[in-house]
PDB file of C-alpha atoms and ligand atoms in Angstrom:
ATOM      1  CA  MET I   1      32.761  42.992 -11.617  1.00 89.00           C
ATOM      2  CA  ASN I   2      29.931  41.319  -9.721  1.00 97.00           C
ATOM      3  CA  LYS I   3      30.406  37.874  -8.292  1.00 98.00           C
ATOM      4  CA  LEU I   4      28.227  34.843  -8.934  1.00 98.00           C
ATOM      5  CA  LEU I   5      28.699  31.849  -6.662  1.00 98.00           C
ATOM      6  CA  ILE I   6      27.504  28.576  -8.203  1.00 98.00           C
ATOM      7  CA  VAL I   7      26.842  25.294  -6.434  1.00 98.00           C
ATOM      8  CA  GLY I   8      25.844  22.108  -8.245  1.00 97.00           C
ATOM      9  CA  THR I   9      27.000  18.716  -9.383  1.00 97.00           C
ATOM     10  CA  VAL I  10      29.985  18.350 -11.660  1.00 98.00           C
ATOM     11  CA  ALA I  11      29.365  14.951 -13.116  1.00 98.00           C
ATOM     12  CA  PHE I  12      29.675  12.158 -15.602  1.00 98.00           C
ATOM     13  CA  ASP I  13      26.451  11.622 -17.570  1.00 97.00           C
ATOM     14  CA  ALA I  14      25.391   8.753 -19.823  1.00 97.00           C
ATOM     15  CA  ILE I  15      22.471   9.829 -22.001  1.00 96.00           C
ATOM     16  CA  GLU I  16      20.094   8.032 -24.342  1.00 95.00           C
ATOM     17  CA  THR I  17      17.848   9.966 -26.686  1.00 93.00           C
ATOM     18  CA  PRO I  18      15.899   8.758 -29.741  1.00 91.00           C
ATOM     19  CA  PHE I  19      18.903  10.001 -31.779  1.00 89.00           C
ATOM     20  CA  GLY I  20      21.685   8.170 -30.058  1.00 88.00           C
ATOM     21  CA  LYS I  21      23.496   7.235 -26.926  1.00 92.00           C
ATOM     22  CA  THR I  22      26.591   8.518 -25.145  1.00 92.00           C
ATOM     23  CA  ASP I  23      28.974   6.879 -22.763  1.00 90.00           C
ATOM     24  CA  LYS I  24      30.235   8.849 -19.769  1.00 95.00           C
ATOM     25  CA  ILE I  25      30.479  12.465 -20.867  1.00 97.00           C
ATOM     26  CA  LEU I  26      30.901  15.753 -19.016  1.00 98.00           C
ATOM     27  CA  GLY I  27      27.715  16.794 -17.244  1.00 98.00           C
ATOM     28  CA  GLY I  28      26.345  18.065 -13.963  1.00 98.00           C
ATOM     29  CA  ALA I  29      24.120  20.925 -12.926  1.00 97.00           C
ATOM     30  CA  GLY I  30      27.071  23.056 -11.776  1.00 98.00           C
ATOM     31  CA  THR I  31      28.835  22.509 -15.095  1.00 98.00           C
ATOM     32  CA  TYR I  32      25.864  23.639 -17.195  1.00 98.00           C
ATOM     33  CA  ILE I  33      25.193  26.628 -14.934  1.00 98.00           C
ATOM     34  CA  GLY I  34      28.843  27.682 -15.130  1.00 98.00           C
ATOM     35  CA  LEU I  35      29.028  27.354 -18.923  1.00 98.00           C
ATOM     36  CA  SER I  36      25.847  29.382 -19.316  1.00 98.00           C
ATOM     37  CA  ALA I  37      26.772  32.129 -16.837  1.00 98.00           C
ATOM     38  CA  ALA I  38      30.133  32.478 -18.609  1.00 98.00           C
ATOM     39  CA  PHE I  39      28.311  34.506 -21.293  1.00 98.00           C
ATOM     40  CA  PHE I  40      27.895  37.442 -18.896  1.00 98.00           C
ATOM     41  CA  ASN I  41      30.281  40.063 -17.659  1.00 97.00           C
ATOM     42  CA  LEU I  42      30.914  38.791 -14.134  1.00 97.00           C
ATOM     43  CA  GLN I  43      33.230  36.716 -11.978  1.00 98.00           C
ATOM     44  CA  SER I  44      32.029  33.218 -11.179  1.00 98.00           C
ATOM     45  CA  ALA I  45      33.104  30.283  -9.048  1.00 98.00           C
ATOM     46  CA  ILE I  46      31.787  26.721  -8.743  1.00 98.00           C
ATOM     47  CA  VAL I  47      31.613  24.920  -5.410  1.00 98.00           C
ATOM     48  CA  SER I  48      31.382  21.176  -6.011  1.00 98.00           C
ATOM     49  CA  VAL I  49      33.214  17.878  -5.768  1.00 98.00           C
ATOM     50  CA  VAL I  50      34.622  15.271  -8.170  1.00 98.00           C
ATOM     51  CA  GLY I  51      36.743  12.141  -7.815  1.00 98.00           C
ATOM     52  CA  ASP I  52      40.247  11.700  -9.162  1.00 97.00           C
ATOM     53  CA  ASP I  53      38.694   9.870 -12.125  1.00 98.00           C
ATOM     54  CA  PHE I  54      37.593  13.278 -13.454  1.00 98.00           C
ATOM     55  CA  PRO I  55      39.775  14.288 -16.423  1.00 98.00           C
ATOM     56  CA  GLN I  56      41.940  17.393 -16.253  1.00 97.00           C
ATOM     57  CA  GLU I  57      40.690  18.400 -19.729  1.00 97.00           C
ATOM     58  CA  TYR I  58      37.157  18.789 -18.313  1.00 98.00           C
ATOM     59  CA  LEU I  59      38.460  21.023 -15.525  1.00 98.00           C
ATOM     60  CA  ASP I  60      40.342  23.019 -18.158  1.00 98.00           C
ATOM     61  CA  LEU I  61      37.079  23.626 -20.035  1.00 98.00           C
ATOM     62  CA  LEU I  62      35.849  25.478 -16.947  1.00 98.00           C
ATOM     63  CA  THR I  63      39.016  27.441 -16.218  1.00 98.00           C
ATOM     64  CA  ASP I  64      39.335  28.373 -19.919  1.00 97.00           C
ATOM     65  CA  ARG I  65      36.077  30.247 -19.404  1.00 97.00           C
ATOM     66  CA  ASP I  66      37.472  32.037 -16.337  1.00 97.00           C
ATOM     67  CA  ILE I  67      35.361  30.029 -13.925  1.00 98.00           C
ATOM     68  CA  ASP I  68      37.098  29.873 -10.533  1.00 98.00           C
ATOM     69  CA  ILE I  69      37.341  26.218  -9.447  1.00 98.00           C
ATOM     70  CA  SER I  70      39.199  26.727  -6.158  1.00 98.00           C
ATOM     71  CA  GLY I  71      36.003  25.509  -4.440  1.00 98.00           C
ATOM     72  CA  LEU I  72      35.821  22.370  -6.616  1.00 98.00           C
ATOM     73  CA  GLU I  73      37.247  19.627  -4.423  1.00 98.00           C
ATOM     74  CA  VAL I  74      38.974  16.627  -5.998  1.00 98.00           C
ATOM     75  CA  VAL I  75      38.751  13.571  -3.726  1.00 98.00           C
ATOM     76  CA  ASN I  76      41.721  11.235  -4.038  1.00 97.00           C
ATOM     77  CA  GLY I  77      40.566   7.681  -4.671  1.00 97.00           C
ATOM     78  CA  GLY I  78      36.968   8.920  -5.033  1.00 98.00           C
ATOM     79  CA  LYS I  79      34.516   8.430  -7.909  1.00 98.00           C
ATOM     80  CA  THR I  80      32.707  11.341  -9.540  1.00 98.00           C
ATOM     81  CA  PHE I  81      28.900  11.693  -9.285  1.00 98.00           C
ATOM     82  CA  PHE I  82      27.293   9.715 -12.116  1.00 98.00           C
ATOM     83  CA  TRP I  83      23.841  10.136 -13.637  1.00 97.00           C
ATOM     84  CA  SER I  84      22.249   8.316 -16.529  1.00 97.00           C
ATOM     85  CA  GLY I  85      18.940   9.029 -18.202  1.00 96.00           C
ATOM     86  CA  ARG I  86      16.802   7.966 -21.151  1.00 96.00           C
ATOM     87  CA  TYR I  87      14.495  10.370 -22.985  1.00 94.00           C
ATOM     88  CA  HIS I  88      11.116   9.387 -24.354  1.00 90.00           C
ATOM     89  CA  ASN I  89      10.315   9.987 -28.014  1.00 87.00           C
ATOM     90  CA  ASP I  90       8.741  13.398 -27.382  1.00 84.00           C
ATOM     91  CA  LEU I  91      11.959  14.497 -25.574  1.00 84.00           C
ATOM     92  CA  ASN I  92       9.809  16.260 -22.998  1.00 80.00           C
ATOM     93  CA  SER I  93      10.076  13.519 -20.430  1.00 84.00           C
ATOM     94  CA  ARG I  94      12.817  11.172 -19.339  1.00 89.00           C
ATOM     95  CA  ASP I  95      13.542   8.318 -16.985  1.00 92.00           C
ATOM     96  CA  THR I  96      16.504   8.415 -14.675  1.00 94.00           C
ATOM     97  CA  LEU I  97      18.230   5.058 -15.110  1.00 95.00           C
ATOM     98  CA  ASP I  98      20.918   5.497 -12.477  1.00 96.00           C
ATOM     99  CA  THR I  99      22.139   8.072  -9.944  1.00 95.00           C
ATOM    100  CA  GLN I 100      25.412   7.263  -8.178  1.00 97.00           C
ATOM    101  CA  LEU I 101      26.212   9.921  -5.590  1.00 96.00           C
ATOM    102  CA  ASN I 102      29.785   8.651  -5.056  1.00 97.00           C
ATOM    103  CA  VAL I 103      31.905  11.554  -3.706  1.00 98.00           C
ATOM    104  CA  LEU I 104      28.785  13.700  -3.318  1.00 96.00           C
ATOM    105  CA  ALA I 105      27.563  11.420  -0.494  1.00 94.00           C
ATOM    106  CA  ASP I 106      30.029  12.868   2.085  1.00 94.00           C
ATOM    107  CA  PHE I 107      30.693  16.236   0.523  1.00 97.00           C
ATOM    108  CA  GLN I 108      31.338  19.175   2.872  1.00 97.00           C
ATOM    109  CA  PRO I 109      31.374  22.258   0.618  1.00 98.00           C
ATOM    110  CA  LYS I 110      33.903  25.028   1.200  1.00 98.00           C
ATOM    111  CA  VAL I 111      33.094  28.459  -0.207  1.00 98.00           C
ATOM    112  CA  PRO I 112      36.284  30.234  -1.377  1.00 98.00           C
ATOM    113  CA  GLU I 113      37.115  33.212   0.905  1.00 98.00           C
ATOM    114  CA  ASN I 114      36.705  35.754  -1.911  1.00 97.00           C
ATOM    115  CA  TYR I 115      33.190  34.466  -2.740  1.00 98.00           C
ATOM    116  CA  LYS I 116      31.788  34.736   0.801  1.00 98.00           C
ATOM    117  CA  ASN I 117      30.461  38.154  -0.260  1.00 98.00           C
ATOM    118  CA  ALA I 118      29.011  36.982  -3.614  1.00 98.00           C
ATOM    119  CA  ASP I 119      26.386  39.274  -5.141  1.00 98.00           C
ATOM    120  CA  VAL I 120      24.252  36.430  -6.436  1.00 98.00           C
ATOM    121  CA  VAL I 121      24.222  32.792  -5.323  1.00 98.00           C
ATOM    122  CA  MET I 122      22.929  30.086  -7.655  1.00 98.00           C
ATOM    123  CA  LEU I 123      22.215  26.961  -5.638  1.00 98.00           C
ATOM    124  CA  GLY I 124      22.102  24.385  -8.410  1.00 97.00           C
ATOM    125  CA  ASN I 125      20.844  20.892  -8.111  1.00 94.00           C
ATOM    126  CA  LEU I 126      22.529  18.752  -5.452  1.00 95.00           C
ATOM    127  CA  HIS I 127      21.906  17.673  -1.861  1.00 95.00           C
ATOM    128  CA  PRO I 128      19.868  20.355  -0.035  1.00 97.00           C
ATOM    129  CA  LEU I 129      22.193  20.101   2.986  1.00 97.00           C
ATOM    130  CA  VAL I 130      25.083  21.136   0.733  1.00 97.00           C
ATOM    131  CA  GLN I 131      22.975  24.045  -0.558  1.00 98.00           C
ATOM    132  CA  SER I 132      22.245  25.111   3.054  1.00 98.00           C
ATOM    133  CA  SER I 133      25.853  24.758   4.135  1.00 98.00           C
ATOM    134  CA  VAL I 134      26.912  27.138   1.358  1.00 98.00           C
ATOM    135  CA  LEU I 135      24.419  29.748   2.585  1.00 98.00           C
ATOM    136  CA  ASP I 136      25.712  29.274   6.168  1.00 98.00           C
ATOM    137  CA  GLN I 137      29.248  30.168   5.064  1.00 98.00           C
ATOM    138  CA  LEU I 138      28.379  33.518   3.467  1.00 98.00           C
ATOM    139  CA  GLU I 139      29.608  36.642   5.247  1.00 98.00           C
ATOM    140  CA  SER I 140      27.173  39.096   3.698  1.00 96.00           C
ATOM    141  CA  LYS I 141      23.640  38.803   2.418  1.00 96.00           C
ATOM    142  CA  PRO I 142      23.613  38.344  -1.380  1.00 98.00           C
ATOM    143  CA  LYS I 143      21.343  40.510  -3.519  1.00 97.00           C
ATOM    144  CA  LEU I 144      19.671  37.342  -4.713  1.00 98.00           C
ATOM    145  CA  VAL I 145      19.722  33.636  -3.894  1.00 98.00           C
ATOM    146  CA  VAL I 146      18.293  31.310  -6.551  1.00 98.00           C
ATOM    147  CA  LEU I 147      17.653  27.611  -5.965  1.00 98.00           C
ATOM    148  CA  ASP I 148      17.124  24.805  -8.434  1.00 97.00           C
ATOM    149  CA  THR I 149      16.278  21.254  -7.454  1.00 95.00           C
ATOM    150  CA  MET I 150      14.692  18.072  -8.757  1.00 93.00           C
ATOM    151  CA  ASN I 151      12.405  15.171  -7.814  1.00 93.00           C
ATOM    152  CA  PHE I 152      15.347  13.019  -6.646  1.00 93.00           C
ATOM    153  CA  TRP I 153      15.847  15.304  -3.611  1.00 95.00           C
ATOM    154  CA  MET I 154      12.100  15.556  -2.957  1.00 97.00           C
ATOM    155  CA  ASP I 155      12.056  11.768  -2.751  1.00 96.00           C
ATOM    156  CA  CYS I 156      15.097  11.305  -0.531  1.00 95.00           C
ATOM    157  CA  ALA I 157      15.665  14.558   1.431  1.00 97.00           C
ATOM    158  CA  LEU I 158      12.350  16.451   1.579  1.00 98.00           C
ATOM    159  CA  PRO I 159      12.688  17.987   5.095  1.00 98.00           C
ATOM    160  CA  GLU I 160      16.194  19.298   4.281  1.00 98.00           C
ATOM    161  CA  LEU I 161      14.914  20.594   0.943  1.00 98.00           C
ATOM    162  CA  LEU I 162      12.008  22.440   2.595  1.00 98.00           C
ATOM    163  CA  ASP I 163      14.496  24.019   5.047  1.00 98.00           C
ATOM    164  CA  VAL I 164      16.684  25.440   2.299  1.00 98.00           C
ATOM    165  CA  ILE I 165      13.702  26.530   0.161  1.00 98.00           C
ATOM    166  CA  LYS I 166      12.691  28.812   3.064  1.00 98.00           C
ATOM    167  CA  ARG I 167      15.994  30.659   2.730  1.00 98.00           C
ATOM    168  CA  VAL I 168      15.969  31.571  -0.971  1.00 98.00           C
ATOM    169  CA  ASP I 169      14.495  34.417  -3.028  1.00 98.00           C
ATOM    170  CA  VAL I 170      13.859  32.524  -6.261  1.00 98.00           C
ATOM    171  CA  ILE I 171      13.163  28.868  -6.963  1.00 98.00           C
ATOM    172  CA  THR I 172      13.413  27.441 -10.461  1.00 97.00           C
ATOM    173  CA  ILE I 173      11.707  24.113 -10.858  1.00 96.00           C
ATOM    174  CA  ASN I 174      10.121  22.149 -13.694  1.00 94.00           C
ATOM    175  CA  ASP I 175       6.369  21.662 -14.023  1.00 95.00           C
ATOM    176  CA  GLU I 176       6.222  18.034 -12.855  1.00 94.00           C
ATOM    177  CA  GLU I 177       8.452  18.814  -9.880  1.00 96.00           C
ATOM    178  CA  ALA I 178       6.342  21.847  -8.980  1.00 98.00           C
ATOM    179  CA  ARG I 179       3.316  19.537  -8.934  1.00 98.00           C
ATOM    180  CA  GLN I 180       5.138  16.982  -6.790  1.00 98.00           C
ATOM    181  CA  LEU I 181       6.404  19.593  -4.320  1.00 98.00           C
ATOM    182  CA  SER I 182       3.060  21.357  -3.914  1.00 98.00           C
ATOM    183  CA  GLY I 183       0.597  18.507  -4.391  1.00 97.00           C
ATOM    184  CA  GLU I 184      -1.312  20.775  -6.809  1.00 98.00           C
ATOM    185  CA  TYR I 185      -1.941  19.971 -10.489  1.00 97.00           C
ATOM    186  CA  SER I 186      -2.674  23.569 -11.528  1.00 97.00           C
ATOM    187  CA  LEU I 187       0.645  25.380 -11.946  1.00 97.00           C
ATOM    188  CA  VAL I 188      -0.929  28.610 -10.694  1.00 97.00           C
ATOM    189  CA  LYS I 189      -1.956  26.910  -7.455  1.00 97.00           C
ATOM    190  CA  ALA I 190       1.385  25.091  -7.287  1.00 98.00           C
ATOM    191  CA  ALA I 191       3.279  28.385  -7.606  1.00 98.00           C
ATOM    192  CA  ALA I 192       1.164  29.938  -4.836  1.00 97.00           C
ATOM    193  CA  LYS I 193       1.909  27.032  -2.502  1.00 98.00           C
ATOM    194  CA  ILE I 194       5.622  27.109  -3.276  1.00 98.00           C
ATOM    195  CA  HIS I 195       5.651  30.877  -2.776  1.00 98.00           C
ATOM    196  CA  ALA I 196       4.187  30.251   0.698  1.00 97.00           C
ATOM    197  CA  MET I 197       7.152  27.940   1.422  1.00 98.00           C
ATOM    198  CA  GLY I 198       9.496  30.954   1.245  1.00 97.00           C
ATOM    199  CA  PRO I 199      10.647  32.134  -2.209  1.00 98.00           C
ATOM    200  CA  GLU I 200       9.319  35.507  -3.335  1.00 98.00           C
ATOM    201  CA  PHE I 201       9.711  34.488  -6.977  1.00 98.00           C
ATOM    202  CA  VAL I 202       8.744  31.107  -8.427  1.00 98.00           C
ATOM    203  CA  VAL I 203       9.931  30.120 -11.891  1.00 98.00           C
ATOM    204  CA  ILE I 204       8.284  27.064 -13.405  1.00 97.00           C
ATOM    205  CA  LYS I 205      10.112  25.572 -16.401  1.00 95.00           C
ATOM    206  CA  LYS I 206       7.977  23.798 -18.970  1.00 93.00           C
ATOM    207  CA  GLY I 207      10.618  22.471 -21.370  1.00 87.00           C
ATOM    208  CA  GLU I 208       9.717  23.165 -24.989  1.00 87.00           C
ATOM    209  CA  HIS I 209       6.643  25.042 -23.713  1.00 90.00           C
ATOM    210  CA  GLY I 210       8.635  27.854 -22.111  1.00 93.00           C
ATOM    211  CA  ALA I 211       8.770  29.165 -18.556  1.00 96.00           C
ATOM    212  CA  LEU I 212       6.481  31.016 -16.143  1.00 97.00           C
ATOM    213  CA  LEU I 213       7.571  33.582 -13.562  1.00 98.00           C
ATOM    214  CA  PHE I 214       5.252  34.144 -10.587  1.00 98.00           C
ATOM    215  CA  HIS I 215       5.564  36.982  -8.071  1.00 97.00           C
ATOM    216  CA  ASP I 216       2.727  37.964  -5.720  1.00 92.00           C
ATOM    217  CA  ASN I 217      -0.239  37.997  -8.052  1.00 89.00           C
ATOM    218  CA  GLN I 218       1.758  38.862 -11.176  1.00 95.00           C
ATOM    219  CA  VAL I 219       2.775  36.336 -13.785  1.00 97.00           C
ATOM    220  CA  PHE I 220       5.053  36.496 -16.839  1.00 96.00           C
ATOM    221  CA  PHE I 221       5.435  33.876 -19.553  1.00 95.00           C
ATOM    222  CA  ALA I 222       8.436  33.354 -21.836  1.00 93.00           C
ATOM    223  CA  PRO I 223       8.142  30.882 -24.689  1.00 91.00           C
ATOM    224  CA  ALA I 224      10.902  28.507 -25.657  1.00 89.00           C
ATOM    225  CA  LEU I 225      12.209  29.193 -29.144  1.00 89.00           C
ATOM    226  CA  PRO I 226      10.605  26.725 -31.576  1.00 89.00           C
ATOM    227  CA  LEU I 227      13.624  24.790 -32.842  1.00 89.00           C
ATOM    228  CA  GLU I 228      13.888  22.683 -35.963  1.00 86.00           C
ATOM    229  CA  GLU I 229      15.907  20.057 -34.157  1.00 84.00           C
ATOM    230  CA  VAL I 230      16.195  19.149 -30.509  1.00 89.00           C
ATOM    231  CA  PHE I 231      18.901  16.599 -29.977  1.00 91.00           C
ATOM    232  CA  ASP I 232      19.346  16.223 -26.230  1.00 94.00           C
ATOM    233  CA  PRO I 233      17.526  18.236 -23.527  1.00 94.00           C
ATOM    234  CA  THR I 234      20.005  17.304 -20.773  1.00 96.00           C
ATOM    235  CA  GLY I 235      21.153  20.362 -18.891  1.00 97.00           C
ATOM    236  CA  ALA I 236      18.564  22.692 -20.430  1.00 96.00           C
ATOM    237  CA  GLY I 237      17.107  23.475 -16.997  1.00 96.00           C
ATOM    238  CA  ASP I 238      20.528  24.212 -15.525  1.00 97.00           C
ATOM    239  CA  THR I 239      21.567  26.261 -18.539  1.00 98.00           C
ATOM    240  CA  PHE I 240      18.350  28.240 -18.113  1.00 97.00           C
ATOM    241  CA  ALA I 241      19.169  28.783 -14.416  1.00 98.00           C
ATOM    242  CA  GLY I 242      22.744  29.845 -15.276  1.00 98.00           C
ATOM    243  CA  GLY I 243      21.455  32.364 -17.808  1.00 98.00           C
ATOM    244  CA  PHE I 244      18.866  33.675 -15.359  1.00 98.00           C
ATOM    245  CA  ALA I 245      21.314  34.067 -12.447  1.00 98.00           C
ATOM    246  CA  GLY I 246      24.115  35.313 -14.715  1.00 98.00           C
ATOM    247  CA  PHE I 247      21.974  38.064 -16.184  1.00 98.00           C
ATOM    248  CA  ILE I 248      20.752  39.184 -12.745  1.00 98.00           C
ATOM    249  CA  ALA I 249      24.312  39.187 -11.372  1.00 98.00           C
ATOM    250  CA  GLN I 250      25.527  41.266 -14.312  1.00 97.00           C
ATOM    251  CA  SER I 251      22.649  43.753 -14.222  1.00 95.00           C
ATOM    252  CA  GLU I 252      22.402  44.098 -10.400  1.00 91.00           C
ATOM    253  CA  ASN I 253      18.671  44.558 -10.635  1.00 95.00           C
ATOM    254  CA  VAL I 254      16.372  42.167  -8.801  1.00 96.00           C
ATOM    255  CA  SER I 255      13.030  43.691  -9.803  1.00 96.00           C
ATOM    256  CA  PHE I 256      10.205  41.645 -11.343  1.00 96.00           C
ATOM    257  CA  GLU I 257      10.620  43.661 -14.580  1.00 96.00           C
ATOM    258  CA  ASN I 258      14.293  42.746 -14.862  1.00 97.00           C
ATOM    259  CA  MET I 259      13.580  39.124 -14.024  1.00 97.00           C
ATOM    260  CA  LYS I 260      11.467  38.997 -17.180  1.00 96.00           C
ATOM    261  CA  ASN I 261      14.644  39.739 -19.152  1.00 96.00           C
ATOM    262  CA  ALA I 262      16.555  37.192 -17.095  1.00 97.00           C
ATOM    263  CA  ILE I 263      14.022  34.553 -18.079  1.00 96.00           C
ATOM    264  CA  ILE I 264      14.450  35.422 -21.729  1.00 95.00           C
ATOM    265  CA  TYR I 265      18.240  35.165 -21.393  1.00 96.00           C
ATOM    266  CA  GLY I 266      17.844  31.810 -19.647  1.00 96.00           C
ATOM    267  CA  SER I 267      15.502  30.496 -22.339  1.00 95.00           C
ATOM    268  CA  ASN I 268      17.802  31.784 -25.049  1.00 96.00           C
ATOM    269  CA  LEU I 269      20.869  29.989 -23.698  1.00 97.00           C
ATOM    270  CA  ALA I 270      18.888  26.802 -23.020  1.00 96.00           C
ATOM    271  CA  SER I 271      17.739  26.795 -26.650  1.00 96.00           C
ATOM    272  CA  PHE I 272      21.354  26.270 -27.712  1.00 97.00           C
ATOM    273  CA  CYS I 273      22.093  23.628 -25.090  1.00 97.00           C
ATOM    274  CA  VAL I 274      19.543  21.179 -26.526  1.00 95.00           C
ATOM    275  CA  GLU I 275      20.940  21.294 -30.067  1.00 95.00           C
ATOM    276  CA  LYS I 276      23.718  18.762 -29.423  1.00 94.00           C
ATOM    277  CA  PHE I 277      24.597  16.035 -26.962  1.00 94.00           C
ATOM    278  CA  GLY I 278      25.633  17.066 -23.445  1.00 96.00           C
ATOM    279  CA  THR I 279      27.680  20.244 -23.172  1.00 98.00           C
ATOM    280  CA  GLU I 280      28.887  20.116 -26.795  1.00 97.00           C
ATOM    281  CA  ARG I 281      26.817  23.020 -28.102  1.00 97.00           C
ATOM    282  CA  MET I 282      27.492  25.271 -25.104  1.00 98.00           C
ATOM    283  CA  LEU I 283      31.208  24.711 -25.607  1.00 98.00           C
ATOM    284  CA  SER I 284      31.108  25.840 -29.238  1.00 97.00           C
ATOM    285  CA  LEU I 285      28.708  28.741 -28.699  1.00 98.00           C
ATOM    286  CA  ASP I 286      29.869  32.333 -29.172  1.00 96.00           C
ATOM    287  CA  LYS I 287      28.436  35.628 -27.964  1.00 95.00           C
ATOM    288  CA  GLN I 288      27.404  36.755 -31.426  1.00 96.00           C
ATOM    289  CA  GLU I 289      25.118  33.726 -31.817  1.00 96.00           C
ATOM    290  CA  VAL I 290      23.579  34.489 -28.428  1.00 96.00           C
ATOM    291  CA  VAL I 291      22.797  38.065 -29.427  1.00 95.00           C
ATOM    292  CA  SER I 292      21.338  37.145 -32.784  1.00 94.00           C
ATOM    293  CA  ARG I 293      19.031  34.545 -31.243  1.00 95.00           C
ATOM    294  CA  LEU I 294      17.877  37.125 -28.685  1.00 94.00           C
ATOM    295  CA  LYS I 295      16.598  39.138 -31.654  1.00 93.00           C
ATOM    296  CA  GLN I 296      14.586  36.085 -32.749  1.00 92.00           C
ATOM    297  CA  PHE I 297      13.126  35.869 -29.235  1.00 89.00           C
ATOM    298  CA  LYS I 298      12.120  39.482 -29.406  1.00 90.00           C
ATOM    299  CA  SER I 299      10.309  39.135 -32.707  1.00 90.00           C
ATOM    300  CA  LEU I 300       8.683  35.897 -31.539  1.00 89.00           C
ATOM    301  CA  THR I 301       7.030  37.634 -28.609  1.00 85.00           C
ATOM    302  CA  GLN I 302       6.410  41.172 -29.849  1.00 86.00           C
ATOM    303  CA  PHE I 303       3.012  42.311 -31.021  1.00 86.00           C
ATOM    304  CA  ASP I 304       1.203  45.563 -31.189  1.00 87.00           C
ATOM    305  CA  ILE I 305      -2.451  45.523 -30.192  1.00 90.00           C
ATOM    306  CA  GLU I 306      -4.120  48.828 -29.485  1.00 90.00           C
ATOM    307  CA  LEU I 307      -6.094  48.640 -26.256  1.00 85.00           C
TER     308      LEU I 307
HETATM  309  P1  LIG Z   1      18.614  19.050 -16.300  1.00 89.78           P
HETATM  310  O1  LIG Z   1      18.494  18.341 -17.620  1.00 89.78           O
HETATM  311  O2  LIG Z   1      18.735  20.523 -16.422  1.00 89.78           O
HETATM  312  O3  LIG Z   1      17.591  18.610 -15.317  1.00 89.78           O
HETATM  313  O4  LIG Z   1      20.002  18.600 -15.672  1.00 89.78           O
HETATM  314  C1  LIG Z   1      20.678  17.432 -15.994  1.00 89.78           C
HETATM  315  C2  LIG Z   1      21.975  17.400 -15.204  1.00 89.78           C
HETATM  316  O5  LIG Z   1      21.678  17.245 -13.816  1.00 89.78           O
HETATM  317  C3  LIG Z   1      22.843  16.240 -15.600  1.00 89.78           C
HETATM  318  O6  LIG Z   1      24.036  16.726 -16.171  1.00 89.78           O
HETATM  319  C4  LIG Z   1      23.107  15.465 -14.312  1.00 89.78           C
HETATM  320  O7  LIG Z   1      24.459  15.176 -14.090  1.00 89.78           O
HETATM  321  C5  LIG Z   1      22.577  16.344 -13.221  1.00 89.78           C
HETATM  322  N1  LIG Z   1      21.801  15.576 -12.233  1.00 89.78           N
HETATM  323  C6  LIG Z   1      20.985  14.533 -12.460  1.00 89.78           C
HETATM  324  N2  LIG Z   1      20.444  14.076 -11.306  1.00 89.78           N
HETATM  325  C7  LIG Z   1      20.921  14.885 -10.322  1.00 89.78           C
HETATM  326  C8  LIG Z   1      20.738  14.958  -8.913  1.00 89.78           C
HETATM  327  N3  LIG Z   1      19.945  14.104  -8.255  1.00 89.78           N
HETATM  328  N4  LIG Z   1      21.372  15.928  -8.241  1.00 89.78           N
HETATM  329  C9  LIG Z   1      22.168  16.803  -8.887  1.00 89.78           C
HETATM  330  N5  LIG Z   1      22.405  16.796 -10.199  1.00 89.78           N
HETATM  331  C10 LIG Z   1      21.799  15.854 -10.925  1.00 89.78           C
END
């Protein structure tokens, strides 16, 4: 089985949406990526850090899905990374209310020995120096390295972020962040500028408006599934990234054509994530539901025009 190495926050989140509010619940980029990638036939491991305030039952949710957590450090006396956010009424934008790095501030990641030859590496959202350190520890070149990040790191660690961006094959980033990183309003121009920073493939996520994949002068668009109800978009971007990287790791094919499928898988999994608060929907999801929604995606995007 192919190996997917995942890096990203494992966190407590407090979320406010127009439909309600949660106290500290399970969250984190690494968590969402792991739960999403668990739908593929592969071995996966998460490199991250939590404090000893992090409940065992949350760790069990990961190991129950066969996610290797030997690289998930638990710091005695430390507090887990905490993020809180409030969504606007349209659910397409949000304000970060609080980010407490806690144990993430001094984190030195350690890649488990048996993942130093991972086939695919998914560098989820956290400090770019941690993302770089993970790449430094690898013993063989992965088939694909994917990076996800957000405005927080552009604001507080831009030089380190630009250094790690140079080293990856794919970047997944949302539209506003692509604009911030490139200084370009047009997403086509933004993708070209980001491409020039290093990544061969640039994926721009547009929330309920789907995702764009840019490579050289080719572009592919995948819609998001129009859903009757969106409850909480938290983690949708990470779930998308987990589906994208998971599909590539399983299929061992890093061509542009296959990445189109990876984007559809990512969008499909993200469409479930937003249906309930936090990780709730991903935890109740089964493979059959994933397959049947893929059929909906296919009919949503298929047409037959004679040219
Ligand atoms: P998304 O909605 O896909 O952008 O991801 C939301 C998740 O990212 C939440 O579960 C947070 O715990 C996590 N998160 C928020 N801010 C950061 C940050 N600065 N670095 C890493 N992870 C973060």
